[in-house]
Tab-separated table of C-alpha atoms in Angstrom:
chain	number	residue	atom	x	y	z
A	1	MET	CA	-7.640	60.253	28.460
A	2	LYS	CA	-4.728	57.860	28.540
A	3	ARG	CA	-4.679	55.093	25.999
A	4	ASN	CA	-3.762	51.512	26.751
A	5	SER	CA	-0.802	51.417	24.367
A	6	SER	CA	0.262	47.930	25.464
A	7	SER	CA	-2.850	46.375	23.967
A	8	LYS	CA	-4.430	46.319	20.545
A	9	TYR	CA	-7.610	47.352	22.360
A	10	LYS	CA	-6.505	50.953	22.721
A	11	PHE	CA	-9.541	52.155	24.667
A	12	LYS	CA	-10.133	49.100	26.822
A	13	LEU	CA	-10.674	49.768	30.516
A	14	LYS	CA	-10.724	47.113	33.240
A	15	ASP	CA	-11.890	43.591	32.410
A	16	ALA	CA	-15.575	42.984	33.021
A	17	LYS	CA	-16.412	40.003	35.205
A	18	LYS	CA	-17.953	37.123	33.313
A	19	PRO	CA	-21.760	37.024	33.621
A	20	ASP	CA	-23.466	34.210	35.489
A	21	ALA	CA	-26.067	31.900	33.990
A	22	LYS	CA	-28.959	33.956	35.370
A	23	LYS	CA	-27.811	37.122	33.600
A	24	LEU	CA	-27.160	35.238	30.369
A	25	ALA	CA	-30.662	33.782	30.452
A	26	LYS	CA	-32.209	37.251	30.799
A	27	VAL	CA	-30.826	38.466	27.481
A	28	ALA	CA	-30.753	35.200	25.526
A	29	GLY	CA	-32.476	35.606	22.177
A	30	ARG	CA	-33.664	39.154	22.856
A	31	PRO	CA	-33.606	41.412	19.797
A	32	LEU	CA	-31.632	44.630	20.230
A	33	ALA	CA	-34.788	46.643	19.589
A	34	SER	CA	-36.240	45.300	22.840
A	35	PHE	CA	-33.675	47.078	25.038
A	36	ASN	CA	-34.758	50.397	26.556
A	37	VAL	CA	-32.178	53.107	25.821
A	38	LEU	CA	-33.258	55.124	28.876
A	39	TYR	CA	-31.674	52.438	31.013
A	40	ALA	CA	-28.248	53.161	29.483
A	41	TYR	CA	-28.628	56.900	30.036
A	42	ALA	CA	-29.510	56.272	33.681
A	43	MET	CA	-26.554	53.969	34.246
A	44	PHE	CA	-24.124	56.457	32.707
A	45	THR	CA	-25.147	59.030	35.303
A	46	LEU	CA	-24.859	56.634	38.260
A	47	HIS	CA	-21.376	55.238	37.629
A	48	TRP	CA	-18.265	57.448	37.746
A	49	THR	CA	-16.515	55.677	34.862
A	50	GLY	CA	-19.567	56.027	32.648
A	51	LEU	CA	-20.323	59.600	33.700
A	52	LYS	CA	-16.738	60.726	33.134
A	53	TYR	CA	-16.507	59.536	29.540
A	54	PHE	CA	-20.110	60.299	28.635
A	55	ALA	CA	-19.655	63.900	29.817
A	56	VAL	CA	-16.552	64.275	27.641
A	57	PHE	CA	-18.494	62.807	24.721
A	58	ILE	CA	-21.397	65.252	25.142
A	59	ILE	CA	-18.981	68.189	25.341
A	60	ASN	CA	-17.349	67.096	22.098
A	61	VAL	CA	-20.726	66.681	20.364
A	62	LEU	CA	-21.816	70.147	21.447
A	63	HIS	CA	-18.531	71.772	20.457
A	64	LYS	CA	-17.501	69.850	17.372
A	65	PHE	CA	-20.914	69.180	15.858
A	66	PHE	CA	-23.612	71.618	16.975
A	67	LEU	CA	-21.677	74.741	17.957
A	68	VAL	CA	-19.570	74.979	14.801
A	69	GLN	CA	-22.691	74.766	12.635
A	70	TYR	CA	-24.716	77.310	14.546
A	71	LEU	CA	-21.818	79.740	14.755
A	72	GLU	CA	-21.594	79.515	10.983
A	73	LYS	CA	-25.353	79.749	10.522
A	74	PHE	CA	-25.524	82.996	12.486
A	75	ARG	CA	-22.335	84.283	10.783
A	76	ILE	CA	-20.337	84.453	13.991
A	77	ILE	CA	-17.543	82.490	12.338
A	78	ARG	CA	-16.692	82.123	8.663
A	79	ILE	CA	-15.456	78.737	7.463
A	80	PRO	CA	-15.607	78.006	3.711
A	81	ILE	CA	-18.752	76.076	2.737
A	82	LYS	CA	-18.723	73.746	-0.246
A	83	HIS	CA	-21.506	71.797	-1.942
A	84	VAL	CA	-20.739	68.113	-2.460
A	85	ASP	CA	-23.762	67.092	-4.532
A	86	HIS	CA	-23.327	64.353	-7.145
A	87	ARG	CA	-25.487	63.482	-10.151
A	88	LEU	CA	-26.150	60.004	-8.702
A	89	ASP	CA	-27.947	61.515	-5.710
A	90	SER	CA	-31.018	61.965	-7.903
A	91	ALA	CA	-31.117	58.216	-8.574
A	92	VAL	CA	-32.272	57.713	-4.984
A	93	PRO	CA	-35.857	58.932	-4.464
A	94	TYR	CA	-36.747	61.345	-1.679
A	95	ARG	CA	-38.514	59.333	1.031
A	96	PRO	CA	-39.290	61.567	4.038
A	97	GLU	CA	-41.242	58.715	5.640
A	98	LEU	CA	-37.854	57.203	6.500
A	99	ALA	CA	-37.145	59.974	9.012
A	100	PRO	CA	-37.621	57.568	11.990
A	101	CYS	CA	-34.938	55.280	10.562
A	102	TYR	CA	-32.614	58.214	9.910
A	103	LEU	CA	-33.083	59.525	13.453
A	104	ASP	CA	-32.634	56.067	14.976
A	105	PHE	CA	-28.867	56.221	14.532
A	106	VAL	CA	-28.508	57.436	18.143
A	107	ASN	CA	-30.523	54.611	19.677
A	108	TYR	CA	-28.751	52.280	17.233
A	109	TRP	CA	-25.450	52.517	19.137
A	110	ILE	CA	-27.020	52.848	22.572
A	111	ARG	CA	-29.090	49.640	22.420
A	112	PRO	CA	-26.050	47.321	22.390
A	113	MET	CA	-24.806	49.229	25.435
A	114	CYS	CA	-28.029	48.270	27.192
A	115	LEU	CA	-27.406	44.699	26.105
A	116	THR	CA	-23.949	44.597	27.674
A	117	MET	CA	-25.181	46.236	30.889
A	118	LYS	CA	-27.992	43.703	31.199
A	119	ARG	CA	-25.760	40.785	30.292
A	120	TYR	CA	-22.925	41.681	32.661
A	121	GLY	CA	-24.772	43.701	35.258
A	122	SER	CA	-24.969	47.486	35.278
A	123	PHE	CA	-21.593	48.376	36.759
A	124	GLU	CA	-19.630	45.692	34.925
A	125	GLY	CA	-21.264	46.379	31.573
A	126	ILE	CA	-20.566	50.095	31.925
A	127	LYS	CA	-16.853	49.375	31.487
A	128	LEU	CA	-17.508	47.912	28.048
A	129	SER	CA	-19.875	50.729	27.139
A	130	ALA	CA	-17.333	53.348	28.193
A	131	GLU	CA	-14.812	51.708	25.873
A	132	PHE	CA	-17.159	52.348	22.956
A	133	VAL	CA	-17.818	55.923	24.079
A	134	ARG	CA	-14.076	56.588	23.945
A	135	TYR	CA	-14.127	55.547	20.281
A	136	MET	CA	-17.041	57.923	19.750
A	137	ILE	CA	-15.074	60.781	21.290
A	138	GLN	CA	-12.184	60.004	18.958
A	139	THR	CA	-14.531	59.953	15.952
A	140	TYR	CA	-16.000	63.386	16.649
A	141	LYS	CA	-12.534	64.848	17.226
A	142	GLU	CA	-11.197	63.375	13.998
A	143	ALA	CA	-14.188	64.508	11.930
A	144	PHE	CA	-13.787	68.027	13.300
A	145	LYS	CA	-10.330	68.198	11.708
A	146	VAL	CA	-12.138	68.322	8.364
A	147	TYR	CA	-15.117	70.399	9.509
A	148	SER	CA	-12.894	73.156	10.903
A	149	HIS	CA	-11.115	73.299	7.542
A	150	CYS	CA	-14.137	73.247	5.246
A	151	LEU	CA	-17.858	72.916	5.896
A	152	THR	CA	-19.884	70.902	3.412
A	153	THR	CA	-23.526	70.835	2.408
A	154	THR	CA	-25.981	69.527	-0.187
A	155	VAL	CA	-29.205	70.737	-1.774
A	156	ARG	CA	-32.177	69.440	0.205
A	157	PRO	CA	-35.728	69.227	-1.180
A	158	LYS	CA	-38.578	71.010	0.537
A	159	PRO	CA	-39.692	68.815	3.444
A	160	THR	CA	-43.162	67.334	3.152
A	161	THR	CA	-43.658	65.722	6.573
A	162	LYS	CA	-43.517	67.011	10.127
A	163	ALA	CA	-40.476	64.870	10.943
A	164	ALA	CA	-38.592	65.979	7.820
A	165	LYS	CA	-39.419	69.603	8.584
A	166	GLY	CA	-38.034	69.135	12.098
A	167	ILE	CA	-34.785	67.643	10.801
A	168	GLN	CA	-34.211	70.468	8.352
A	169	PHE	CA	-35.180	73.119	10.908
A	170	TRP	CA	-32.783	71.943	13.622
A	171	ASP	CA	-29.929	70.788	11.381
A	172	PRO	CA	-27.988	73.664	9.754
A	173	HIS	CA	-26.636	70.993	7.395
A	174	TYR	CA	-22.998	72.047	7.167
A	175	LEU	CA	-21.222	68.820	8.184
A	176	CYS	CA	-21.715	66.427	5.286
A	177	VAL	CA	-18.145	65.242	4.622
A	178	PRO	CA	-17.380	63.024	6.411
A	179	SER	CA	-20.862	61.851	7.393
A	180	LEU	CA	-21.027	61.142	11.125
A	181	HIS	CA	-24.170	59.091	10.519
A	182	ILE	CA	-22.168	56.689	8.378
A	183	ALA	CA	-19.072	56.834	10.585
A	184	ILE	CA	-21.060	55.906	13.696
A	185	VAL	CA	-22.773	53.018	11.905
A	186	ALA	CA	-19.382	51.675	10.783
A	187	LEU	CA	-17.903	52.146	14.241
A	188	THR	CA	-20.823	50.359	15.923
A	189	ILE	CA	-20.680	47.388	13.569
A	190	GLY	CA	-16.919	47.057	13.948
A	191	PHE	CA	-16.739	47.600	17.703
A	192	TYR	CA	-19.417	45.119	18.702
A	193	ARG	CA	-18.179	42.503	16.269
A	194	MET	CA	-14.820	42.818	18.044
A	195	LEU	CA	-16.362	42.908	21.514
A	196	PHE	CA	-18.564	39.860	21.005
A	197	GLU	CA	-15.503	37.913	19.877
A	198	ARG	CA	-13.114	39.199	22.564
A	199	GLU	CA	-15.567	38.690	25.407
A	200	GLN	CA	-16.420	35.198	24.185
A	201	PHE	CA	-20.101	35.616	23.457
A	202	SER	CA	-21.662	32.383	22.269
A	203	GLU	CA	-21.808	31.682	18.549
A	204	ARG	CA	-25.585	32.057	18.639
A	205	GLU	CA	-25.330	35.448	20.371
A	206	ARG	CA	-22.700	36.693	17.928
A	207	GLU	CA	-24.684	35.621	14.898
A	208	GLN	CA	-27.932	37.199	16.107
A	209	TRP	CA	-26.658	40.544	17.338
A	210	ASN	CA	-24.016	41.062	14.640
A	211	ARG	CA	-26.686	40.403	12.018
A	212	GLU	CA	-29.136	42.826	13.628
A	213	LEU	CA	-26.511	45.572	13.864
A	214	TYR	CA	-25.411	45.044	10.273
A	215	VAL	CA	-28.872	44.931	8.713
A	216	HIS	CA	-30.128	48.006	10.560
A	217	GLY	CA	-26.808	49.764	9.936
A	218	ILE	CA	-27.323	49.318	6.191
A	219	GLU	CA	-30.867	50.683	6.531
A	220	ILE	CA	-29.628	53.772	8.368
A	221	ALA	CA	-26.859	54.291	5.810
A	222	GLU	CA	-29.381	54.136	2.972
A	223	SER	CA	-31.694	56.539	4.820
A	224	VAL	CA	-29.140	59.369	4.680
A	225	LEU	CA	-29.515	59.318	0.886
A	226	TYR	CA	-33.275	58.747	0.898
A	227	MET	CA	-33.689	61.711	3.274
A	228	LYS	CA	-31.323	63.822	1.120
A	229	GLN	CA	-29.250	64.642	4.180
A	230	HIS	CA	-26.098	63.462	2.431
A	231	SER	CA	-24.647	62.848	-0.996
A	232	VAL	CA	-23.081	59.639	-2.252
A	233	ASN	CA	-19.793	61.523	-1.760
A	234	CYS	CA	-20.287	61.701	2.008
A	235	ILE	CA	-20.323	57.935	2.530
A	236	PRO	CA	-16.823	56.992	1.268
A	237	ALA	CA	-15.223	59.834	3.237
A	238	ALA	CA	-16.826	58.544	6.455
A	239	LEU	CA	-15.849	54.918	5.883
A	240	TYR	CA	-12.337	56.050	4.995
A	241	MET	CA	-12.080	58.056	8.226
A	242	ILE	CA	-13.053	55.050	10.360
A	243	THR	CA	-10.667	52.767	8.460
A	244	LYS	CA	-7.813	55.187	9.135
A	245	THR	CA	-8.662	56.083	12.751
A	246	ALA	CA	-9.941	52.698	13.969
A	247	PRO	CA	-8.419	50.102	11.611
A	248	GLU	CA	-8.602	47.487	14.359
A	249	LEU	CA	-12.392	47.667	14.053
A	250	PHE	CA	-13.158	48.501	10.426
A	251	ASP	CA	-10.688	47.606	7.684
A	252	ARG	CA	-10.805	47.928	3.909
A	253	GLU	CA	-12.380	44.514	3.368
A	254	THR	CA	-15.175	45.307	5.829
A	255	ALA	CA	-15.771	48.706	4.227
A	256	VAL	CA	-15.975	47.330	0.690
A	257	CYS	CA	-18.400	44.619	1.790
A	258	PHE	CA	-20.551	47.252	3.496
A	259	ILE	CA	-20.584	49.437	0.369
A	260	ARG	CA	-21.571	46.556	-1.899
A	261	ASN	CA	-24.538	45.732	0.346
A	262	LEU	CA	-26.047	49.212	0.037
A	263	PHE	CA	-29.444	49.167	-1.719
A	264	ALA	CA	-29.056	45.431	-2.370
A	265	HIS	CA	-32.723	44.899	-1.508
A	266	ALA	CA	-34.092	48.272	-2.592
A	267	SER	CA	-36.976	48.057	-5.062
A	268	ASP	CA	-37.179	51.814	-5.652
A	269	VAL	CA	-33.675	52.250	-7.075
A	270	ARG	CA	-32.952	50.915	-10.569
A	271	SER	CA	-30.423	48.107	-10.840
A	272	GLU	CA	-28.121	50.120	-13.097
A	273	ASP	CA	-28.261	53.030	-10.660
A	274	LYS	CA	-27.470	50.743	-7.710
A	275	ALA	CA	-24.402	49.514	-9.557
A	276	GLN	CA	-23.228	53.042	-10.351
A	277	ILE	CA	-23.846	54.285	-6.799
A	278	THR	CA	-21.913	51.504	-5.091
A	279	ALA	CA	-19.167	51.651	-7.732
A	280	HIS	CA	-18.739	55.387	-7.159
A	281	ILE	CA	-18.669	55.036	-3.368
A	282	GLU	CA	-16.150	52.198	-3.531
A	283	SER	CA	-13.973	54.019	-6.065
A	284	LEU	CA	-13.746	57.189	-3.978
A	285	TYR	CA	-13.143	55.173	-0.796
A	286	VAL	CA	-10.269	53.276	-2.440
A	287	GLN	CA	-8.889	56.505	-3.941
A	288	LEU	CA	-8.744	58.206	-0.532
A	289	LEU	CA	-7.192	55.127	1.035
A	290	LYS	CA	-4.534	54.881	-1.675
A	291	GLU	CA	-3.640	58.573	-1.434
A	292	SER	CA	-3.283	58.244	2.340
A	293	GLU	CA	-0.378	55.835	1.900
A	294	THR	CA	1.968	58.758	1.298
A	295	GLU	CA	0.447	61.060	3.921
A	296	SER	CA	0.992	61.165	7.675
A	297	ASP	CA	-2.367	62.905	8.206
A	298	TRP	CA	-5.495	60.999	7.147
A	299	THR	CA	-7.356	64.256	6.470
A	300	VAL	CA	-5.057	65.378	3.645
A	301	PRO	CA	-6.702	63.270	0.885
A	302	VAL	CA	-10.159	64.434	1.988
A	303	LYS	CA	-9.119	68.085	2.036
A	304	ARG	CA	-7.462	67.678	-1.361
A	305	TRP	CA	-10.634	66.119	-2.767
A	306	LEU	CA	-12.768	68.931	-1.349
A	307	ALA	CA	-10.514	71.541	-2.924
A	308	SER	CA	-10.747	69.988	-6.386
A	309	TYR	CA	-14.313	68.671	-6.462
A	310	GLU	CA	-16.816	70.327	-8.788
A	311	PRO	CA	-20.310	69.708	-7.406
A	312	HIS	CA	-23.167	68.593	-9.625
A	313	THR	CA	-25.832	71.233	-10.163
A	314	SER	CA	-29.368	70.463	-11.277
A	315	SER	CA	-30.261	71.908	-14.649
């Protein structure tokens, strides 16, 4: 896939035609949750541009996310596996009832695609959606550079609900650092904030949909800790990866703001624990970013941290 090196929008395809008043009226004020994700899947199969990039994305997900884990699970390959648990993980209670929120991270990035397809028309909006998919492909490829070096896991409690049992059954749980859940949330927030500005969405549209993406993104990020699918160590590595691989979308200031908003409204995490959790995440994020200044490969600080980290073990 050839990048558009002449533009700061490195994955931008052709310009989408501006929507007419009728199309704008159809989406005006609609919450993102009201858009049917099946519509986006259908459109990606009916348009060559969408199908081409979506197929590449699915191949990368299968190869660089599912296959590597299952090959390890069934001992077909042997990549070192390291625990990345931290003592602060226990400060967040196990809440298996949040499984729907945790699993919603897929629909989370597909719903704004539906929005753009409805706002611009199916075949014009697909160009903007394909631009995001290209970022997703990049993200999976970049994360795999760490996964293929060292797999990571955490201790998970015994599941107590059907949904939690399903998650633990189907997820071998070897790809914790960097967390793709967190990386995709960061990428979605950053990409659509950029897109809404570049494509001249109205101020009202930007405020509504950026707010919805941000608030639900925070909820999904918190759910990875509530569901015990990740450690507090997995979050900074993911935010760091997006800052280094897509700085035009998610810079240090944006990352720090995101970190400081985690658990801001949580009533089941003590105030002192909230402060320690966000301080730890921010500290490790800044540490990785600082170490990267002398490295040509963004993965080096993460690999160095993995090699030296001593995981917390419950007594």
